[in-house]
Coordinates of C-alpha atoms and ligand atoms in Angstrom, one line a residue:
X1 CA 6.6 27.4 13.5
X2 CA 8.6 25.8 16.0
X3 CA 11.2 23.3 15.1
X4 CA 12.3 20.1 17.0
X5 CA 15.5 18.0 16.7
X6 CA 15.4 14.0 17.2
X7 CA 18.9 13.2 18.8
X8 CA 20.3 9.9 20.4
X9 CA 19.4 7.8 17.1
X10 CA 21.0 4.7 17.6
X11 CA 20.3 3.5 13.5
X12 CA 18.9 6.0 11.5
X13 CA 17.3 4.3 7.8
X14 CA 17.3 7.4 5.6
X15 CA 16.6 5.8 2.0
X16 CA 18.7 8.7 0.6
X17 CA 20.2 7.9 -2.6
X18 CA 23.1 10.5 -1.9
X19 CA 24.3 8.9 1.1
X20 CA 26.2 4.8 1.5
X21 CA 23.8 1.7 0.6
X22 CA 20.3 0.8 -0.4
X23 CA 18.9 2.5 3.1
X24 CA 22.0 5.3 3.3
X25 CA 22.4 4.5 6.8
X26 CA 23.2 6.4 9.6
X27 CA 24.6 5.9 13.1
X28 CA 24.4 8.1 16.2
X29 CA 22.1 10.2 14.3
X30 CA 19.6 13.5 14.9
X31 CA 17.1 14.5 12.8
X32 CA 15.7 18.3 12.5
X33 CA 12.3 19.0 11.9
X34 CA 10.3 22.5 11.0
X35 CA 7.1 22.9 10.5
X36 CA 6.2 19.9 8.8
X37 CA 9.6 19.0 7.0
X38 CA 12.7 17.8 8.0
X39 CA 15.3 20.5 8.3
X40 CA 18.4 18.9 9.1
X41 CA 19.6 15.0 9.0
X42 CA 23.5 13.7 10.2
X43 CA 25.7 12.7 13.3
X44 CA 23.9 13.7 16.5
X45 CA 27.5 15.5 17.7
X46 CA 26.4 18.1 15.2
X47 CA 23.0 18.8 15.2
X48 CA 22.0 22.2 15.1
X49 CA 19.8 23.8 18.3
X50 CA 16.0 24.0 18.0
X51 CA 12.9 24.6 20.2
X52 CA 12.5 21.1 21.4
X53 CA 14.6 18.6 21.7
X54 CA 13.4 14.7 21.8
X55 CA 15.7 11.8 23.0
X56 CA 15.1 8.9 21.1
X57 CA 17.2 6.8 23.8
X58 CA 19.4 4.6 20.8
X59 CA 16.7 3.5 18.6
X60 CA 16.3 2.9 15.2
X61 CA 14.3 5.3 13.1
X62 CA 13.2 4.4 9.7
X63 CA 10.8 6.7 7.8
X64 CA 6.8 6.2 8.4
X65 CA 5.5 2.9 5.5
X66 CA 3.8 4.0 2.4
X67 CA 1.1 1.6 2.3
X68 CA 0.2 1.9 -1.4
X69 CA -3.0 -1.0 -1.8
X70 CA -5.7 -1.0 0.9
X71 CA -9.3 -1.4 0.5
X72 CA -10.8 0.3 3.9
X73 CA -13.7 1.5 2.7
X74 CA -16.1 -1.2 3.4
X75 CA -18.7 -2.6 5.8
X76 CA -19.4 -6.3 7.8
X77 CA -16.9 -9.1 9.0
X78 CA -15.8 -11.9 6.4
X79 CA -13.9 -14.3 9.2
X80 CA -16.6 -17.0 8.9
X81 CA -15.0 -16.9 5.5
X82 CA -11.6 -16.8 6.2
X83 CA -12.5 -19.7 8.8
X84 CA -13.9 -21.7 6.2
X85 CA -11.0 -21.9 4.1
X86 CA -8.4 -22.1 6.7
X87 CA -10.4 -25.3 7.5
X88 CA -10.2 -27.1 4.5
X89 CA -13.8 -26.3 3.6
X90 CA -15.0 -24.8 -0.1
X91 CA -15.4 -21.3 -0.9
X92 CA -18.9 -20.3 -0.8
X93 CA -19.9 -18.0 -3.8
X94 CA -19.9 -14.1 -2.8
X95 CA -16.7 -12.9 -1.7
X96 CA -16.6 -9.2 -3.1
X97 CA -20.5 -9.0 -3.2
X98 CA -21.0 -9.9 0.6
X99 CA -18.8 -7.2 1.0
X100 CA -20.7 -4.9 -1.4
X101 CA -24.3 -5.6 -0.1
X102 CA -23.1 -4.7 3.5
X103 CA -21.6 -1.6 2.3
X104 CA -24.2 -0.2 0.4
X105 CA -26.4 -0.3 3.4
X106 CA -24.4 1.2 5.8
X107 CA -24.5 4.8 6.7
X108 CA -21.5 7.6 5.8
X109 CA -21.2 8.0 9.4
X110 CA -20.7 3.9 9.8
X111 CA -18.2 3.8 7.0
X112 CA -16.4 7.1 8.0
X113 CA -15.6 5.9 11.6
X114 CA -15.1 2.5 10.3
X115 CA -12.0 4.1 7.7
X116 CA -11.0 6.4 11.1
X117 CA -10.6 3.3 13.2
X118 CA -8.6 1.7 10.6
X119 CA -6.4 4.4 9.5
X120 CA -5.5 4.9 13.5
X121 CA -4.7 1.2 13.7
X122 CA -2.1 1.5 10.5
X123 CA -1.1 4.8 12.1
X124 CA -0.3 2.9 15.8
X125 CA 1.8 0.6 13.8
X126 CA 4.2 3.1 11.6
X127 CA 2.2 3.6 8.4
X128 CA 2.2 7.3 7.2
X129 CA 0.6 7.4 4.2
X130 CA -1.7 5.3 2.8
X131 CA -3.6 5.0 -0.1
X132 CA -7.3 3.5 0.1
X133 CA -9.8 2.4 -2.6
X134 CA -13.3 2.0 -3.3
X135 CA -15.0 -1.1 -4.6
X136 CA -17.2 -2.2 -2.3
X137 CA -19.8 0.3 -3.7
X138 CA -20.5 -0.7 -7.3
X139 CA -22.8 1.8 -7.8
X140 CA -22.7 5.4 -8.6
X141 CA -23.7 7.1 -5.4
X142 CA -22.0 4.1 -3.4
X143 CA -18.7 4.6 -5.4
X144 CA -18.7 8.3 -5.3
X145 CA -19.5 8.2 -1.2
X146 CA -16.5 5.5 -0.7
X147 CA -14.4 8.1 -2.2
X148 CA -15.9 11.4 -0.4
X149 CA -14.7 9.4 2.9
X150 CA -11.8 7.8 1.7
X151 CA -10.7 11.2 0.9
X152 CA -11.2 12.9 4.3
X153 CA -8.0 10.3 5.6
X154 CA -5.7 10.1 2.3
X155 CA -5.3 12.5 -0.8
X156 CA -4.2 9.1 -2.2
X157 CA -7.7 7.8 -3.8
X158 CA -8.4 5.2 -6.1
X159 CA -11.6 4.5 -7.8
X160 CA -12.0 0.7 -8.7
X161 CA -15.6 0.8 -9.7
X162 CA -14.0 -2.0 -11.7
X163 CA -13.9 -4.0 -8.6
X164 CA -15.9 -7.2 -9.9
X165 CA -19.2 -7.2 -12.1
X166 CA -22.3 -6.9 -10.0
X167 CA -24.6 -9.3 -9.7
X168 CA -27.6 -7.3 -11.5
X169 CA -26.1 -6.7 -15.3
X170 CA -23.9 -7.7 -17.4
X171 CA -19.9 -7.1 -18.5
X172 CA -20.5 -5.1 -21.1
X173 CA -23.1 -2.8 -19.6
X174 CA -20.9 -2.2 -16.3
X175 CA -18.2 -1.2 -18.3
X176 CA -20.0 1.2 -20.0
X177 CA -21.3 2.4 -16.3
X178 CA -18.1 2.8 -14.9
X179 CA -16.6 4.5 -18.0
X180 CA -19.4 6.6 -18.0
X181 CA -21.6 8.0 -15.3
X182 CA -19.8 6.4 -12.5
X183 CA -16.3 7.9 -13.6
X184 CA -17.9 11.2 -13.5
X185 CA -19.4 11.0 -10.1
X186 CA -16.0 9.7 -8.8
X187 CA -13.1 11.5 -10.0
X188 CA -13.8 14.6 -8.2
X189 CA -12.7 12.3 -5.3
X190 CA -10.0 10.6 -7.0
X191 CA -6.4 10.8 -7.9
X192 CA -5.6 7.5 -9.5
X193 CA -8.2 4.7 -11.0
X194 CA -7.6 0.9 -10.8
X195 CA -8.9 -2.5 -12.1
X196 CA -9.0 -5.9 -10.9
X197 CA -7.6 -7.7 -14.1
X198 CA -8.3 -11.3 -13.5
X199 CA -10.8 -14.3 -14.6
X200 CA -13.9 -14.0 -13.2
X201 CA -13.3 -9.9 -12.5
X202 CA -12.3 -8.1 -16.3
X203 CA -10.3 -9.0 -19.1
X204 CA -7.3 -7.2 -20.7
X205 CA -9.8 -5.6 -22.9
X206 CA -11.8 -4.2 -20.7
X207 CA -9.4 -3.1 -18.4
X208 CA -7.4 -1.3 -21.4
X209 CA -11.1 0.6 -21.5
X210 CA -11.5 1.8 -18.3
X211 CA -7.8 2.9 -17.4
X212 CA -8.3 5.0 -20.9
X213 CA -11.1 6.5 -19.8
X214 CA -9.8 7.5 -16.7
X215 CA -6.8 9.0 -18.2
X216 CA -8.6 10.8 -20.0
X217 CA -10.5 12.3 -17.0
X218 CA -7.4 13.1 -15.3
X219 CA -6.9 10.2 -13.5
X220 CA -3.4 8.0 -13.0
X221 CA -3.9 4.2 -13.7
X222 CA -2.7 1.4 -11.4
X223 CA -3.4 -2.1 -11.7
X224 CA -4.6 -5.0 -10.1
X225 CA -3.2 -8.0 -12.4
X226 CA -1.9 -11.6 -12.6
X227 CA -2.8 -12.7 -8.7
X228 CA -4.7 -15.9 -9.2
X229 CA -3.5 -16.9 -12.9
X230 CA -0.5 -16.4 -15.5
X231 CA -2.7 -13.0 -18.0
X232 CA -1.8 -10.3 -20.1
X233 CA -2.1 -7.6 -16.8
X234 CA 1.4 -7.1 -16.4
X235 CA 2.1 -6.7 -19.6
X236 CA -1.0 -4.4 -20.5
X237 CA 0.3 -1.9 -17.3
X238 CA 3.8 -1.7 -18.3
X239 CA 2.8 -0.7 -21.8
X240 CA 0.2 2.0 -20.8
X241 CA 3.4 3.4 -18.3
X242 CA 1.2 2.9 -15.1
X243 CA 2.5 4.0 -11.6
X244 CA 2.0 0.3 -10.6
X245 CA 1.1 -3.6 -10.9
X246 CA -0.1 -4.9 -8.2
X247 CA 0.0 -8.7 -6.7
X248 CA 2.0 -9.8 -9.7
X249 CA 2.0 -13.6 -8.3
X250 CA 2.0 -15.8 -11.6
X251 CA 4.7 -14.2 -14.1
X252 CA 5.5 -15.2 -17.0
X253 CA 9.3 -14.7 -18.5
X254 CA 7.7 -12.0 -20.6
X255 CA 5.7 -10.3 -17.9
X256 CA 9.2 -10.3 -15.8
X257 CA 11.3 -8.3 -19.1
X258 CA 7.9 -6.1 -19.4
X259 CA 8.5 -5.2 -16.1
X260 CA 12.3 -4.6 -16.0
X261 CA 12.1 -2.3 -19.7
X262 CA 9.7 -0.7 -17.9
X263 CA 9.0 2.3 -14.9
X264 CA 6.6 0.5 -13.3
X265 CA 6.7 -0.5 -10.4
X266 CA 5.6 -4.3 -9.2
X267 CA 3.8 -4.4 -5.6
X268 CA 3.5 -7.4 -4.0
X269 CA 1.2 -8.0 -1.5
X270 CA 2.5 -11.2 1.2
X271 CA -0.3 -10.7 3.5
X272 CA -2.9 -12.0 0.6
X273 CA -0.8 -15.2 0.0
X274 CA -0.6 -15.7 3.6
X275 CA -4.4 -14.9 4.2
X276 CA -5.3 -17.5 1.4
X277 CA -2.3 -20.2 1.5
X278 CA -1.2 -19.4 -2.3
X279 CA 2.2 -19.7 -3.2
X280 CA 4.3 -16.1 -2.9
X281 CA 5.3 -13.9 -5.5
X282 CA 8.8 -14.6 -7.1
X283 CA 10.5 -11.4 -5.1
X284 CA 13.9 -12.6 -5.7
X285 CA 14.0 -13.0 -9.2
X286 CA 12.6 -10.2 -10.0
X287 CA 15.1 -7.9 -7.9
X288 CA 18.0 -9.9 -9.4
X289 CA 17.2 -8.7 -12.9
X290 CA 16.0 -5.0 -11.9
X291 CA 12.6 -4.6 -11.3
X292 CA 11.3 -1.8 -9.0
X293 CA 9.4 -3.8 -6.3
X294 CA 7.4 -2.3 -3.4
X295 CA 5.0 -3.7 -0.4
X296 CA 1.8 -2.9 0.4
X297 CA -0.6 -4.3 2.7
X298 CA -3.9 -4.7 0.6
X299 CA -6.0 -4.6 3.7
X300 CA -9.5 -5.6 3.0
X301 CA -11.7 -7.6 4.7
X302 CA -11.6 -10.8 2.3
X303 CA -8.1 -12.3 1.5
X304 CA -5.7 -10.2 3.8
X305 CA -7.5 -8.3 7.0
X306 CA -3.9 -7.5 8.2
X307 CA -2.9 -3.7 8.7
X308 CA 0.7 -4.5 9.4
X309 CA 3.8 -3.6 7.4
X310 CA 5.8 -4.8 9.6
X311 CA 4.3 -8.3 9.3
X312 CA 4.8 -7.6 5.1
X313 CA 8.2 -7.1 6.0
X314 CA 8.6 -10.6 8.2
X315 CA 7.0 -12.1 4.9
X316 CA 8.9 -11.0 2.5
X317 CA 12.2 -12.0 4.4
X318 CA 11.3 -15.1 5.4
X319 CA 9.0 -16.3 2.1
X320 CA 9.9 -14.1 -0.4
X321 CA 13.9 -13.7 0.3
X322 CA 14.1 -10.3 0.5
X323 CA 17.0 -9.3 2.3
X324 CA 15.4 -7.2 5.7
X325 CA 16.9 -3.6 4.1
X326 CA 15.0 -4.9 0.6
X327 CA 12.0 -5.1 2.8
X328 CA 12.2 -2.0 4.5
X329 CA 12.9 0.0 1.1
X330 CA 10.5 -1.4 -0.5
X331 CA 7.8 -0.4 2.4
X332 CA 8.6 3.2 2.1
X333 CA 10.8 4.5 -0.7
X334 CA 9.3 2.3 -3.3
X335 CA 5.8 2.4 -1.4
X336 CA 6.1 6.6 -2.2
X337 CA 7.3 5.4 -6.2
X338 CA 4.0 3.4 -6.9
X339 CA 2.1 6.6 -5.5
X340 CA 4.6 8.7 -8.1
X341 CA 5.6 10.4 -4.9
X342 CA 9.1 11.8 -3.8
X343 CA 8.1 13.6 -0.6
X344 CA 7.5 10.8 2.1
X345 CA 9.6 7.1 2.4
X346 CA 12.6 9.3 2.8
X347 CA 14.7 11.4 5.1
X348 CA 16.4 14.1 3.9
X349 CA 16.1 18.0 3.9
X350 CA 13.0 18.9 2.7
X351 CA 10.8 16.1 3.0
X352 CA 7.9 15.3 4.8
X353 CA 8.6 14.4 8.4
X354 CA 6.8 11.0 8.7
X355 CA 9.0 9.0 10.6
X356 CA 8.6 5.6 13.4
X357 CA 10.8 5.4 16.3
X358 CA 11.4 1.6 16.7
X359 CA 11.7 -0.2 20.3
X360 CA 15.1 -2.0 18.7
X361 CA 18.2 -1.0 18.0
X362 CA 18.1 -1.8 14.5
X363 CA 15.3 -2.1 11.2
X364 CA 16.0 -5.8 11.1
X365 CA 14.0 -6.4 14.0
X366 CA 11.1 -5.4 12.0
X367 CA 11.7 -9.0 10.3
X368 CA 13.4 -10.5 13.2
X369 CA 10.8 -10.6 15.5
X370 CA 8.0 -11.0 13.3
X371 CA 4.4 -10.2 15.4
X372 CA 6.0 -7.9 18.0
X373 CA 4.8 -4.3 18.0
X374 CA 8.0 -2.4 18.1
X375 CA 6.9 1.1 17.3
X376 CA 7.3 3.0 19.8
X377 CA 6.3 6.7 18.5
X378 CA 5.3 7.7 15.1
X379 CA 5.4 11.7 14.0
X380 CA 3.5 12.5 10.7
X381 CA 3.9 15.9 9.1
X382 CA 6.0 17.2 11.6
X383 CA 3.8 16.1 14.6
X384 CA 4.1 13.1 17.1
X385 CA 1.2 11.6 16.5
X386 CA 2.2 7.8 18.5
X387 CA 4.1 8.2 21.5
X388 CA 5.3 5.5 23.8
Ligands
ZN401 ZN1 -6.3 -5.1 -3.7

């Protein structure tokens, strides 16, 4: 295995706790990678030798985005939709199951390259690990085939058979299909299982259900809660100990202390208030009293079709009032905490060596210049996989 040392790092964003500030940043940095760790992090004057050696010229580095909410697994186009309301005019009834019907009839092959296609796009623009769920399937085979190609690009799968309530039964009966047979045809392909907790999708009680039962198949709960109304979500996910709450828009003083006695971590998700003119997610407030937060894209083809961290980053400066190294932390170290993972969002000996070469001399640009692509090389596992 040959090893290869990054030198000529103008800003080097390590996210290691042992070293200064919230990024434990580094100047005039190198970074030495073997196999498909790093090796070695610290001042470029004292790197140690290895088989290759890459200039990075006085960029910033900062390690790949852990994208921890996307939905890629899905066929058709929604921007008639996203037209529509951008225009003034109503919501027509479908959203999810427009999404569903074109799924269903689309071949593995269709949805596979459709997942490749994305996945390279996130790649081309710094994101290292991603986790991607199903929902646009609804059925048993359909859920279980979302999965099976979901997990040819991620090991980070999420069953959300509890997506929204199909159009052919009823609440009570679909709960009882995705507890049952549908749980069972999808957590061979799964590592974590998710609900969307919300009016019009499934109650607290139900919700409560279905994470139980997929505990109890081995699967790790994550949520989707309290996006479009104040609801007992946030509160429900924090009790059960989940990885994650994601959206986490309308909070109520009790959902906010749930959160901050609590491990869990709160994803917000800028892009979707963007994408559907709601008001953001209270980011400040709930740093200012503890609360883990991280950013995640939620890529799906209804209320956010964006695959860029960076732009999550520019949103959560500029509307949320993150400060930029807030923003940046909470795209990959806190990304890799709501996945329960301590290998990637960090540089340091031993980790995985997923890391973006930026065209800028600093992360701030990420949030500075909002909408310009400034990655300029990406490796993965070791391995350039972006070059400029
Ligand atoms: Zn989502």
């Amino acid at each position: 295995m040959s090893t290869a040392v990054i030198t000529n790092i103008g800003e080097l964003a390590t996210n290691d706790p042992e070293r200064d500030g919230l990024l434990g940043l580094l100047h005039d940095a190198a970074v030495v990678v073997d196999g498909s760790r790093i090796a070695w992090v610290g001042p470029a004057a004292e790197a140690p030798d290895a088989d290759v050696q890459v200039d990075a010229g006085g960029r910033a580095v900062i390690p790949g985005f852990v994208d921890s909410h996307s939905h890629l697994v899905f066929a058709g186009d929604r921007s008639a939709e996203f037209e529509a309301r951008m225009i003034g005019e109503p919501y027509t009834a479908g959203g999810i199951r427009t999404t569903v019907a074109k799924t269903r009839a689309a071949s593995d092959e269709q949805l596979t390259s459709h997942v490749a296609r994305l996945v390279a796009e996130m790649r081309a623009q710094g994101t290292t690990t991603v986790e991607i769920k199903s929902g646009y399937g609804l059925s048993v085979p359909d859920e279980a085939r979302s999965l099976a190609v979901a997990r040819q690009f991620t090991d980070e799968t999420t069953f959300l058979g509890a997506h929204v309530v199909p159009a052919d039964t009823t609440p009570e009966d679909y709960v009882d299909l995705v507890t049952g047979p549908m749980l069972a045809a999808a957590a061979p392909h799964a590592r974590w299982i998710d609900v969307f907790c919300e009016d019009g999708a499934f109650d607290v009680d139900q919700a409560r259900t279905i994470l139980t039962a997929g505990s109890d198949s081995g699967l790790r709960g994550r949520l989707h809660a309290n996006q479009l109304t104040y609801g007992k979500g946030v509160q429900l996910a924090c009790e059960l100990g989940l990885a994650a709450v994601d959206h986490c828009t309308f909070l109520s003083t009790l959902d906010v202390e749930s959160l901050r006695d609590s491990r869990t971590i709160a994803t917000l998700l800028p892009g979707v208030e963007f994408s559907t003119r709601q008001p953001y997610p209270d980011a400040r407030g709930l740093i200012d009293v503890g609360v883990r937060v991280a950013l995640a894209s939620d890529c799906n083809p209804g209320s956010c079709f964006t695959s860029s961290m960076a732009l999550c980053i520019a949103l959560a400066v500029r509307e949320m009032r993150m400060s930029p190294a807030e923003a940046l932390h909470a795209a990959t170290a806190m990304g890799a905490a709501a996945l329960d993972r301590n290998d990637v969002g960090v540089l340091a000996p031993g980790k995985a060596a997923d890391l973006v070469l930026l065209d800028a001399p600093s992360y701030v640009h990420l949030a500075y210049r909002p909408g310009v692509p400034l990655v300029s090389g990406v490796w993965q596992q070791g391995r350039p996989v972006v070059s400029g």
